[in-house]
């Protein structure tokens, strides 16, 4: 089975979105165990996760809408 780059992009996008949602769920659980519900925690992971998710979703949407022309 040969995966085209478009299908591979869509698969990677779905995997990254699901992984980001799972990561956020566990981070919220971890923050709830911290003193003051994690009020003093600086979430630097968000500077990597959400730009990656937004970029992949944007590129995937661009590829989908590009084919409809």
mmCIF file with all atom_site columns, N, CA and C in Angstrom:
data_model
loop_
_atom_site.group_PDB
_atom_site.id
_atom_site.type_symbol
_atom_site.label_atom_id
_atom_site.label_alt_id
_atom_site.label_comp_id
_atom_site.label_asym_id
_atom_site.label_entity_id
_atom_site.label_seq_id
_atom_site.pdbx_PDB_ins_code
_atom_site.Cartn_x
_atom_site.Cartn_y
_atom_site.Cartn_z
_atom_site.occupancy
_atom_site.B_iso_or_equiv
_atom_site.pdbx_formal_charge
_atom_site.auth_seq_id
_atom_site.auth_comp_id
_atom_site.auth_asym_id
_atom_site.auth_atom_id
_atom_site.pdbx_PDB_model_num
ATOM 1   N N  . UNK A 1 1  ? 0.847   -1.180 0.000  1.00 0.00 ? 1  UNK A N  1
ATOM 2   C CA . UNK A 1 1  ? 0.000   0.000  0.000  1.00 0.00 ? 1  UNK A CA 1
ATOM 3   C C  . UNK A 1 1  ? 0.889   1.239  0.000  1.00 0.00 ? 1  UNK A C  1
ATOM 4   N N  . UNK A 1 2  ? 0.714   2.057  -1.000 1.00 0.00 ? 2  UNK A N  1
ATOM 5   C CA . UNK A 1 2  ? 1.518   3.262  -1.123 1.00 0.00 ? 2  UNK A CA 1
ATOM 6   C C  . UNK A 1 2  ? 0.754   4.446  -0.557 1.00 0.00 ? 2  UNK A C  1
ATOM 7   N N  . UNK A 1 3  ? 1.340   5.114  0.445  1.00 0.00 ? 3  UNK A N  1
ATOM 8   C CA . UNK A 1 3  ? 0.707   6.298  1.028  1.00 0.00 ? 3  UNK A CA 1
ATOM 9   C C  . UNK A 1 3  ? 1.185   7.535  0.295  1.00 0.00 ? 3  UNK A C  1
ATOM 10  N N  . UNK A 1 4  ? 0.246   8.282  -0.217 1.00 0.00 ? 4  UNK A N  1
ATOM 11  C CA . UNK A 1 4  ? 0.618   9.522  -0.868 1.00 0.00 ? 4  UNK A CA 1
ATOM 12  C C  . UNK A 1 4  ? 0.952   10.559 0.200  1.00 0.00 ? 4  UNK A C  1
ATOM 13  N N  . UNK A 1 5  ? 1.698   11.590 -0.147 1.00 0.00 ? 5  UNK A N  1
ATOM 14  C CA . UNK A 1 5  ? 2.033   12.614 0.850  1.00 0.00 ? 5  UNK A CA 1
ATOM 15  C C  . UNK A 1 5  ? 0.812   13.295 1.458  1.00 0.00 ? 5  UNK A C  1
ATOM 16  N N  . UNK A 1 6  ? -0.264  13.444 0.689  1.00 0.00 ? 6  UNK A N  1
ATOM 17  C CA . UNK A 1 6  ? -1.476  14.068 1.225  1.00 0.00 ? 6  UNK A CA 1
ATOM 18  C C  . UNK A 1 6  ? -2.104  13.207 2.307  1.00 0.00 ? 6  UNK A C  1
ATOM 19  N N  . UNK A 1 7  ? -2.233  11.918 2.048  1.00 0.00 ? 7  UNK A N  1
ATOM 20  C CA . UNK A 1 7  ? -2.822  11.013 3.044  1.00 0.00 ? 7  UNK A CA 1
ATOM 21  C C  . UNK A 1 7  ? -1.940  10.939 4.271  1.00 0.00 ? 7  UNK A C  1
ATOM 22  N N  . UNK A 1 8  ? -0.639  10.908 4.073  1.00 0.00 ? 8  UNK A N  1
ATOM 23  C CA . UNK A 1 8  ? 0.291   10.889 5.200  1.00 0.00 ? 8  UNK A CA 1
ATOM 24  C C  . UNK A 1 8  ? 0.167   12.161 6.035  1.00 0.00 ? 8  UNK A C  1
ATOM 25  N N  . UNK A 1 9  ? -0.018  13.301 5.377  1.00 0.00 ? 9  UNK A N  1
ATOM 26  C CA . UNK A 1 9  ? -0.226  14.563 6.084  1.00 0.00 ? 9  UNK A CA 1
ATOM 27  C C  . UNK A 1 9  ? -1.489  14.512 6.924  1.00 0.00 ? 9  UNK A C  1
ATOM 28  N N  . UNK A 1 10 ? -2.570  13.972 6.369  1.00 0.00 ? 10 UNK A N  1
ATOM 29  C CA . UNK A 1 10 ? -3.832  13.879 7.108  1.00 0.00 ? 10 UNK A CA 1
ATOM 30  C C  . UNK A 1 10 ? -3.707  12.939 8.299  1.00 0.00 ? 10 UNK A C  1
ATOM 31  N N  . UNK A 1 11 ? -3.015  11.831 8.123  1.00 0.00 ? 11 UNK A N  1
ATOM 32  C CA . UNK A 1 11 ? -2.812  10.883 9.225  1.00 0.00 ? 11 UNK A CA 1
ATOM 33  C C  . UNK A 1 11 ? -2.005  11.524 10.336 1.00 0.00 ? 11 UNK A C  1
ATOM 34  N N  . UNK A 1 12 ? -0.928  12.209 9.981  1.00 0.00 ? 12 UNK A N  1
ATOM 35  C CA . UNK A 1 12 ? -0.095  12.882 10.984 1.00 0.00 ? 12 UNK A CA 1
ATOM 36  C C  . UNK A 1 12 ? -0.895  13.955 11.706 1.00 0.00 ? 12 UNK A C  1
ATOM 37  N N  . UNK A 1 13 ? -1.715  14.689 10.982 1.00 0.00 ? 13 UNK A N  1
ATOM 38  C CA . UNK A 1 13 ? -2.532  15.736 11.594 1.00 0.00 ? 13 UNK A CA 1
ATOM 39  C C  . UNK A 1 13 ? -3.501  15.150 12.619 1.00 0.00 ? 13 UNK A C  1
ATOM 40  N N  . UNK A 1 14 ? -4.173  14.088 12.269 1.00 0.00 ? 14 UNK A N  1
ATOM 41  C CA . UNK A 1 14 ? -5.129  13.459 13.193 1.00 0.00 ? 14 UNK A CA 1
ATOM 42  C C  . UNK A 1 14 ? -4.403  12.920 14.421 1.00 0.00 ? 14 UNK A C  1
ATOM 43  N N  . UNK A 1 15 ? -3.265  12.288 14.222 1.00 0.00 ? 15 UNK A N  1
ATOM 44  C CA . UNK A 1 15 ? -2.499  11.744 15.352 1.00 0.00 ? 15 UNK A CA 1
ATOM 45  C C  . UNK A 1 15 ? -2.033  12.858 16.273 1.00 0.00 ? 15 UNK A C  1
ATOM 46  N N  . UNK A 1 16 ? -1.559  13.958 15.728 1.00 0.00 ? 16 UNK A N  1
ATOM 47  C CA . UNK A 1 16 ? -1.075  15.067 16.552 1.00 0.00 ? 16 UNK A CA 1
ATOM 48  C C  . UNK A 1 16 ? -2.228  15.730 17.303 1.00 0.00 ? 16 UNK A C  1
ATOM 49  N N  . UNK A 1 17 ? -3.379  15.890 16.672 1.00 0.00 ? 17 UNK A N  1
ATOM 50  C CA . UNK A 1 17 ? -4.528  16.494 17.351 1.00 0.00 ? 17 UNK A CA 1
ATOM 51  C C  . UNK A 1 17 ? -4.988  15.605 18.505 1.00 0.00 ? 17 UNK A C  1
ATOM 52  N N  . UNK A 1 18 ? -5.090  14.304 18.277 1.00 0.00 ? 18 UNK A N  1
ATOM 53  C CA . UNK A 1 18 ? -5.491  13.385 19.346 1.00 0.00 ? 18 UNK A CA 1
ATOM 54  C C  . UNK A 1 18 ? -4.456  13.389 20.469 1.00 0.00 ? 18 UNK A C  1
ATOM 55  N N  . UNK A 1 19 ? -3.179  13.376 20.120 1.00 0.00 ? 19 UNK A N  1
ATOM 56  C CA . UNK A 1 19 ? -2.123  13.399 21.140 1.00 0.00 ? 19 UNK A CA 1
ATOM 57  C C  . UNK A 1 19 ? -2.166  14.697 21.944 1.00 0.00 ? 19 UNK A C  1
ATOM 58  N N  . UNK A 1 20 ? -2.452  15.818 21.304 1.00 0.00 ? 20 UNK A N  1
ATOM 59  C CA . UNK A 1 20 ? -2.534  17.096 22.019 1.00 0.00 ? 20 UNK A CA 1
ATOM 60  C C  . UNK A 1 20 ? -3.709  17.105 22.988 1.00 0.00 ? 20 UNK A C  1
ATOM 61  N N  . UNK A 1 21 ? -4.825  16.514 22.591 1.00 0.00 ? 21 UNK A N  1
ATOM 62  C CA . UNK A 1 21 ? -5.986  16.451 23.476 1.00 0.00 ? 21 UNK A CA 1
ATOM 63  C C  . UNK A 1 21 ? -5.700  15.552 24.677 1.00 0.00 ? 21 UNK A C  1
ATOM 64  N N  . UNK A 1 22 ? -5.077  14.410 24.436 1.00 0.00 ? 22 UNK A N  1
ATOM 65  C CA . UNK A 1 22 ? -4.717  13.507 25.534 1.00 0.00 ? 22 UNK A CA 1
ATOM 66  C C  . UNK A 1 22 ? -3.703  14.178 26.459 1.00 0.00 ? 22 UNK A C  1
ATOM 67  N N  . UNK A 1 23 ? -2.708  14.841 25.886 1.00 0.00 ? 23 UNK A N  1
ATOM 68  C CA . UNK A 1 23 ? -1.698  15.549 26.682 1.00 0.00 ? 23 UNK A CA 1
ATOM 69  C C  . UNK A 1 23 ? -2.358  16.613 27.569 1.00 0.00 ? 23 UNK A C  1
ATOM 70  N N  . UNK A 1 24 ? -3.271  17.364 27.006 1.00 0.00 ? 24 UNK A N  1
ATOM 71  C CA . UNK A 1 24 ? -3.950  18.420 27.762 1.00 0.00 ? 24 UNK A CA 1
ATOM 72  C C  . UNK A 1 24 ? -4.782  17.829 28.905 1.00 0.00 ? 24 UNK A C  1
ATOM 73  N N  . UNK A 1 25 ? -5.423  16.706 28.660 1.00 0.00 ? 25 UNK A N  1
ATOM 74  C CA . UNK A 1 25 ? -6.205  16.042 29.706 1.00 0.00 ? 25 UNK A CA 1
ATOM 75  C C  . UNK A 1 25 ? -5.313  15.661 30.886 1.00 0.00 ? 25 UNK A C  1
ATOM 76  N N  . UNK A 1 26 ? -4.181  15.028 30.593 1.00 0.00 ? 26 UNK A N  1
ATOM 77  C CA . UNK A 1 26 ? -3.296  14.608 31.675 1.00 0.00 ? 26 UNK A CA 1
ATOM 78  C C  . UNK A 1 26 ? -2.602  15.794 32.350 1.00 0.00 ? 26 UNK A C  1
ATOM 79  N N  . UNK A 1 27 ? -2.335  16.841 31.607 1.00 0.00 ? 27 UNK A N  1
ATOM 80  C CA . UNK A 1 27 ? -1.757  18.036 32.222 1.00 0.00 ? 27 UNK A CA 1
ATOM 81  C C  . UNK A 1 27 ? -2.741  18.688 33.180 1.00 0.00 ? 27 UNK A C  1
ATOM 82  N N  . UNK A 1 28 ? -4.013  18.704 32.817 1.00 0.00 ? 28 UNK A N  1
ATOM 83  C CA . UNK A 1 28 ? -5.024  19.264 33.714 1.00 0.00 ? 28 UNK A CA 1
ATOM 84  C C  . UNK A 1 28 ? -5.151  18.432 34.983 1.00 0.00 ? 28 UNK A C  1
ATOM 85  N N  . UNK A 1 29 ? -5.041  17.111 34.847 1.00 0.00 ? 29 UNK A N  1
ATOM 86  C CA . UNK A 1 29 ? -5.052  16.260 36.039 1.00 0.00 ? 29 UNK A CA 1
ATOM 87  C C  . UNK A 1 29 ? -3.841  16.545 36.909 1.00 0.00 ? 29 UNK A C  1
ATOM 88  N N  . UNK A 1 30 ? -2.673  16.662 36.296 1.00 0.00 ? 30 UNK A N  1
ATOM 89  C CA . UNK A 1 30 ? -1.449  16.921 37.044 1.00 0.00 ? 30 UNK A CA 1
ATOM 90  C C  . UNK A 1 30 ? -1.526  18.285 37.741 1.00 0.00 ? 30 UNK A C  1
ATOM 91  N N  . UNK A 1 31 ? -2.055  19.279 37.044 1.00 0.00 ? 31 UNK A N  1
ATOM 92  C CA . UNK A 1 31 ? -2.189  20.607 37.638 1.00 0.00 ? 31 UNK A CA 1
ATOM 93  C C  . UNK A 1 31 ? -3.138  20.605 38.826 1.00 0.00 ? 31 UNK A C  1
ATOM 94  N N  . UNK A 1 32 ? -4.139  19.756 38.798 1.00 0.00 ? 32 UNK A N  1
ATOM 95  C CA . UNK A 1 32 ? -5.078  19.710 39.918 1.00 0.00 ? 32 UNK A CA 1
ATOM 96  C C  . UNK A 1 32 ? -4.429  19.173 41.187 1.00 0.00 ? 32 UNK A C  1
ATOM 97  N N  . UNK A 1 33 ? -3.340  18.416 41.063 1.00 0.00 ? 33 UNK A N  1
ATOM 98  C CA . UNK A 1 33 ? -2.627  17.888 42.223 1.00 0.00 ? 33 UNK A CA 1
ATOM 99  C C  . UNK A 1 33 ? -1.583  18.853 42.773 1.00 0.00 ? 33 UNK A C  1
ATOM 100 N N  . UNK A 1 34 ? -1.300  19.922 42.056 1.00 0.00 ? 34 UNK A N  1
ATOM 101 C CA . UNK A 1 34 ? -0.302  20.888 42.490 1.00 0.00 ? 34 UNK A CA 1
ATOM 102 C C  . UNK A 1 34 ? -0.906  21.837 43.527 1.00 0.00 ? 34 UNK A C  1
ATOM 103 N N  . UNK A 1 35 ? -0.039  22.449 44.354 1.00 0.00 ? 35 UNK A N  1
ATOM 104 C CA . UNK A 1 35 ? -0.563  23.434 45.312 1.00 0.00 ? 35 UNK A CA 1
ATOM 105 C C  . UNK A 1 35 ? -1.267  24.582 44.582 1.00 0.00 ? 35 UNK A C  1
ATOM 106 N N  . UNK A 1 36 ? -2.358  25.048 45.130 1.00 0.00 ? 36 UNK A N  1
ATOM 107 C CA . UNK A 1 36 ? -3.173  26.124 44.545 1.00 0.00 ? 36 UNK A CA 1
ATOM 108 C C  . UNK A 1 36 ? -3.651  25.772 43.141 1.00 0.00 ? 36 UNK A C  1
ATOM 109 N N  . UNK A 1 37 ? -3.887  24.497 42.902 1.00 0.00 ? 37 UNK A N  1
ATOM 110 C CA . UNK A 1 37 ? -4.328  23.999 41.587 1.00 0.00 ? 37 UNK A CA 1
ATOM 111 C C  . UNK A 1 37 ? -3.422  24.441 40.448 1.00 0.00 ? 37 UNK A C  1
ATOM 112 N N  . UNK A 1 38 ? -2.133  24.526 40.705 1.00 0.00 ? 38 UNK A N  1
ATOM 113 C CA . UNK A 1 38 ? -1.165  24.844 39.663 1.00 0.00 ? 38 UNK A CA 1
ATOM 114 C C  . UNK A 1 38 ? -1.158  26.294 39.242 1.00 0.00 ? 38 UNK A C  1
ATOM 115 N N  . UNK A 1 39 ? -1.514  27.192 40.129 1.00 0.00 ? 39 UNK A N  1
ATOM 116 C CA . UNK A 1 39 ? -1.563  28.608 39.779 1.00 0.00 ? 39 UNK A CA 1
ATOM 117 C C  . UNK A 1 39 ? -0.171  29.161 39.457 1.00 0.00 ? 39 UNK A C  1
ATOM 118 N N  . UNK A 1 40 ? 0.867   28.572 40.028 1.00 0.00 ? 40 UNK A N  1
ATOM 119 C CA . UNK A 1 40 ? 2.229   29.072 39.815 1.00 0.00 ? 40 UNK A CA 1
ATOM 120 C C  . UNK A 1 40 ? 2.985   28.299 38.737 1.00 0.00 ? 40 UNK A C  1
ATOM 121 N N  . UNK A 1 41 ? 2.311   27.459 37.995 1.00 0.00 ? 41 UNK A N  1
ATOM 122 C CA . UNK A 1 41 ? 2.952   26.655 36.955 1.00 0.00 ? 41 UNK A CA 1
ATOM 123 C C  . UNK A 1 41 ? 2.912   27.422 35.643 1.00 0.00 ? 41 UNK A C  1
ATOM 124 N N  . UNK A 1 42 ? 4.065   27.540 35.001 1.00 0.00 ? 42 UNK A N  1
ATOM 125 C CA . UNK A 1 42 ? 4.158   28.192 33.698 1.00 0.00 ? 42 UNK A CA 1
ATOM 126 C C  . UNK A 1 42 ? 4.186   27.105 32.630 1.00 0.00 ? 42 UNK A C  1
ATOM 127 N N  . UNK A 1 43 ? 3.167   27.065 31.799 1.00 0.00 ? 43 UNK A N  1
ATOM 128 C CA . UNK A 1 43 ? 3.024   26.000 30.796 1.00 0.00 ? 43 UNK A CA 1
ATOM 129 C C  . UNK A 1 43 ? 3.764   26.369 29.514 1.00 0.00 ? 43 UNK A C  1
ATOM 130 N N  . UNK A 1 44 ? 5.043   26.039 29.441 1.00 0.00 ? 44 UNK A N  1
ATOM 131 C CA . UNK A 1 44 ? 5.822   26.325 28.239 1.00 0.00 ? 44 UNK A CA 1
ATOM 132 C C  . UNK A 1 44 ? 5.580   25.288 27.150 1.00 0.00 ? 44 UNK A C  1
ATOM 133 N N  . UNK A 1 45 ? 4.960   24.162 27.509 1.00 0.00 ? 45 UNK A N  1
ATOM 134 C CA . UNK A 1 45 ? 4.642   23.163 26.497 1.00 0.00 ? 45 UNK A CA 1
ATOM 135 C C  . UNK A 1 45 ? 3.624   23.683 25.486 1.00 0.00 ? 45 UNK A C  1
ATOM 136 N N  . UNK A 1 46 ? 2.829   24.658 25.894 1.00 0.00 ? 46 UNK A N  1
ATOM 137 C CA . UNK A 1 46 ? 1.819   25.215 24.994 1.00 0.00 ? 46 UNK A CA 1
ATOM 138 C C  . UNK A 1 46 ? 2.441   25.989 23.836 1.00 0.00 ? 46 UNK A C  1
ATOM 139 N N  . UNK A 1 47 ? 3.675   26.470 24.009 1.00 0.00 ? 47 UNK A N  1
ATOM 140 C CA . UNK A 1 47 ? 4.361   27.198 22.938 1.00 0.00 ? 47 UNK A CA 1
ATOM 141 C C  . UNK A 1 47 ? 4.832   26.268 21.828 1.00 0.00 ? 47 UNK A C  1
ATOM 142 N N  . UNK A 1 48 ? 4.806   24.966 22.078 1.00 0.00 ? 48 UNK A N  1
ATOM 143 C CA . UNK A 1 48 ? 5.197   23.990 21.058 1.00 0.00 ? 48 UNK A CA 1
ATOM 144 C C  . UNK A 1 48 ? 3.974   23.259 20.509 1.00 0.00 ? 48 UNK A C  1
ATOM 145 N N  . UNK A 1 49 ? 3.099   22.838 21.413 1.00 0.00 ? 49 UNK A N  1
ATOM 146 C CA . UNK A 1 49 ? 1.985   21.977 21.004 1.00 0.00 ? 49 UNK A CA 1
ATOM 147 C C  . UNK A 1 49 ? 1.000   22.705 20.099 1.00 0.00 ? 49 UNK A C  1
ATOM 148 N N  . UNK A 1 50 ? 0.479   23.847 20.540 1.00 0.00 ? 50 UNK A N  1
ATOM 149 C CA . UNK A 1 50 ? -0.595  24.489 19.776 1.00 0.00 ? 50 UNK A CA 1
ATOM 150 C C  . UNK A 1 50 ? -0.130  25.115 18.467 1.00 0.00 ? 50 UNK A C  1
ATOM 151 N N  . UNK A 1 51 ? 1.053   25.712 18.371 1.00 0.00 ? 51 UNK A N  1
ATOM 152 C CA . UNK A 1 51 ? 1.487   26.142 17.027 1.00 0.00 ? 51 UNK A CA 1
ATOM 153 C C  . UNK A 1 51 ? 1.656   24.970 16.060 1.00 0.00 ? 51 UNK A C  1
ATOM 154 N N  . UNK A 1 52 ? 2.120   23.827 16.579 1.00 0.00 ? 52 UNK A N  1
ATOM 155 C CA . UNK A 1 52 ? 2.242   22.639 15.729 1.00 0.00 ? 52 UNK A CA 1
ATOM 156 C C  . UNK A 1 52 ? 0.876   22.164 15.258 1.00 0.00 ? 52 UNK A C  1
ATOM 157 N N  . UNK A 1 53 ? -0.089  22.115 16.169 1.00 0.00 ? 53 UNK A N  1
ATOM 158 C CA . UNK A 1 53 ? -1.445  21.688 15.812 1.00 0.00 ? 53 UNK A CA 1
ATOM 159 C C  . UNK A 1 53 ? -2.056  22.659 14.808 1.00 0.00 ? 53 UNK A C  1
ATOM 160 N N  . UNK A 1 54 ? -1.945  23.945 15.074 1.00 0.00 ? 54 UNK A N  1
ATOM 161 C CA . UNK A 1 54 ? -2.525  24.943 14.155 1.00 0.00 ? 54 UNK A CA 1
ATOM 162 C C  . UNK A 1 54 ? -1.878  24.890 12.774 1.00 0.00 ? 54 UNK A C  1
ATOM 163 N N  . UNK A 1 55 ? -0.579  24.692 12.722 1.00 0.00 ? 55 UNK A N  1
ATOM 164 C CA . UNK A 1 55 ? 0.116   24.609 11.437 1.00 0.00 ? 55 UNK A CA 1
ATOM 165 C C  . UNK A 1 55 ? -0.329  23.382 10.656 1.00 0.00 ? 55 UNK A C  1
ATOM 166 N N  . UNK A 1 56 ? -0.389  22.239 11.315 1.00 0.00 ? 56 UNK A N  1
ATOM 167 C CA . UNK A 1 56 ? -0.805  21.018 10.617 1.00 0.00 ? 56 UNK A CA 1
ATOM 168 C C  . UNK A 1 56 ? -2.253  21.101 10.148 1.00 0.00 ? 56 UNK A C  1
ATOM 169 N N  . UNK A 1 57 ? -3.134  21.633 10.971 1.00 0.00 ? 57 UNK A N  1
ATOM 170 C CA . UNK A 1 57 ? -4.535  21.772 10.562 1.00 0.00 ? 57 UNK A CA 1
ATOM 171 C C  . UNK A 1 57 ? -4.639  22.765 9.408  1.00 0.00 ? 57 UNK A C  1
ATOM 172 N N  . UNK A 1 58 ? -3.904  23.857 9.479  1.00 0.00 ? 58 UNK A N  1
ATOM 173 C CA . UNK A 1 58 ? -3.927  24.843 8.395  1.00 0.00 ? 58 UNK A CA 1
ATOM 174 C C  . UNK A 1 58 ? -3.430  24.270 7.083  1.00 0.00 ? 58 UNK A C  1
ATOM 175 N N  . UNK A 1 59 ? -2.331  23.536 7.129  1.00 0.00 ? 59 UNK A N  1
ATOM 176 C CA . UNK A 1 59 ? -1.787  22.936 5.902  1.00 0.00 ? 59 UNK A CA 1
ATOM 177 C C  . UNK A 1 59 ? -2.746  21.883 5.359  1.00 0.00 ? 59 UNK A C  1
ATOM 178 N N  . UNK A 1 60 ? -3.344  21.091 6.246  1.00 0.00 ? 60 UNK A N  1
ATOM 179 C CA . UNK A 1 60 ? -4.295  20.074 5.798  1.00 0.00 ? 60 UNK A CA 1
ATOM 180 C C  . UNK A 1 60 ? -5.519  20.718 5.151  1.00 0.00 ? 60 UNK A C  1
ATOM 181 N N  . UNK A 1 61 ? -6.052  21.765 5.775  1.00 0.00 ? 61 UNK A N  1
ATOM 182 C CA . UNK A 1 61 ? -7.189  22.464 5.177  1.00 0.00 ? 61 UNK A CA 1
ATOM 183 C C  . UNK A 1 61 ? -6.827  23.095 3.845  1.00 0.00 ? 61 UNK A C  1
ATOM 184 N N  . UNK A 1 62 ? -5.637  23.648 3.749  1.00 0.00 ? 62 UNK A N  1
ATOM 185 C CA . UNK A 1 62 ? -5.175  24.241 2.495  1.00 0.00 ? 62 UNK A CA 1
ATOM 186 C C  . UNK A 1 62 ? -5.115  23.184 1.393  1.00 0.00 ? 62 UNK A C  1
ATOM 187 N N  . UNK A 1 63 ? -4.604  21.987 1.739  1.00 0.00 ? 63 UNK A N  1
ATOM 188 C CA . UNK A 1 63 ? -4.508  20.919 0.747  1.00 0.00 ? 63 UNK A CA 1
ATOM 189 C C  . UNK A 1 63 ? -5.893  20.424 0.326  1.00 0.00 ? 63 UNK A C  1
ATOM 190 N N  . UNK A 1 64 ? -6.829  20.365 1.287  1.00 0.00 ? 64 UNK A N  1
ATOM 191 C CA . UNK A 1 64 ? -8.193  19.924 0.960  1.00 0.00 ? 64 UNK A CA 1
ATOM 192 C C  . UNK A 1 64 ? -8.873  20.940 0.071  1.00 0.00 ? 64 UNK A C  1
ATOM 193 N N  . UNK A 1 65 ? -8.792  22.228 0.431  1.00 0.00 ? 65 UNK A N  1
ATOM 194 C CA . UNK A 1 65 ? -9.466  23.275 -0.340 1.00 0.00 ? 65 UNK A CA 1
ATOM 195 C C  . UNK A 1 65 ? -8.785  23.534 -1.675 1.00 0.00 ? 65 UNK A C  1
ATOM 196 N N  . UNK A 1 66 ? -7.499  23.249 -1.773 1.00 0.00 ? 66 UNK A N  1
ATOM 197 C CA . UNK A 1 66 ? -6.776  23.426 -3.027 1.00 0.00 ? 66 UNK A CA 1
ATOM 198 C C  . UNK A 1 66 ? -7.269  22.447 -4.090 1.00 0.00 ? 66 UNK A C  1
ATOM 199 N N  . UNK A 1 67 ? -7.647  21.256 -3.668 1.00 0.00 ? 67 UNK A N  1
ATOM 200 C CA . UNK A 1 67 ? -8.095  20.237 -4.619 1.00 0.00 ? 67 UNK A CA 1
ATOM 201 C C  . UNK A 1 67 ? -9.485  20.508 -5.155 1.00 0.00 ? 67 UNK A C  1
ATOM 202 N N  . UNK A 1 68 ? -10.264 21.326 -4.482 1.00 0.00 ? 68 UNK A N  1
ATOM 203 C CA . UNK A 1 68 ? -11.644 21.572 -4.909 1.00 0.00 ? 68 UNK A CA 1
ATOM 204 C C  . UNK A 1 68 ? -11.751 22.595 -6.030 1.00 0.00 ? 68 UNK A C  1
ATOM 205 N N  . UNK A 1 69 ? -10.669 23.230 -6.385 1.00 0.00 ? 69 UNK A N  1
ATOM 206 C CA . UNK A 1 69 ? -10.718 24.255 -7.437 1.00 0.00 ? 69 UNK A CA 1
ATOM 207 C C  . UNK A 1 69 ? -10.862 23.631 -8.805 1.00 0.00 ? 69 UNK A C  1
#
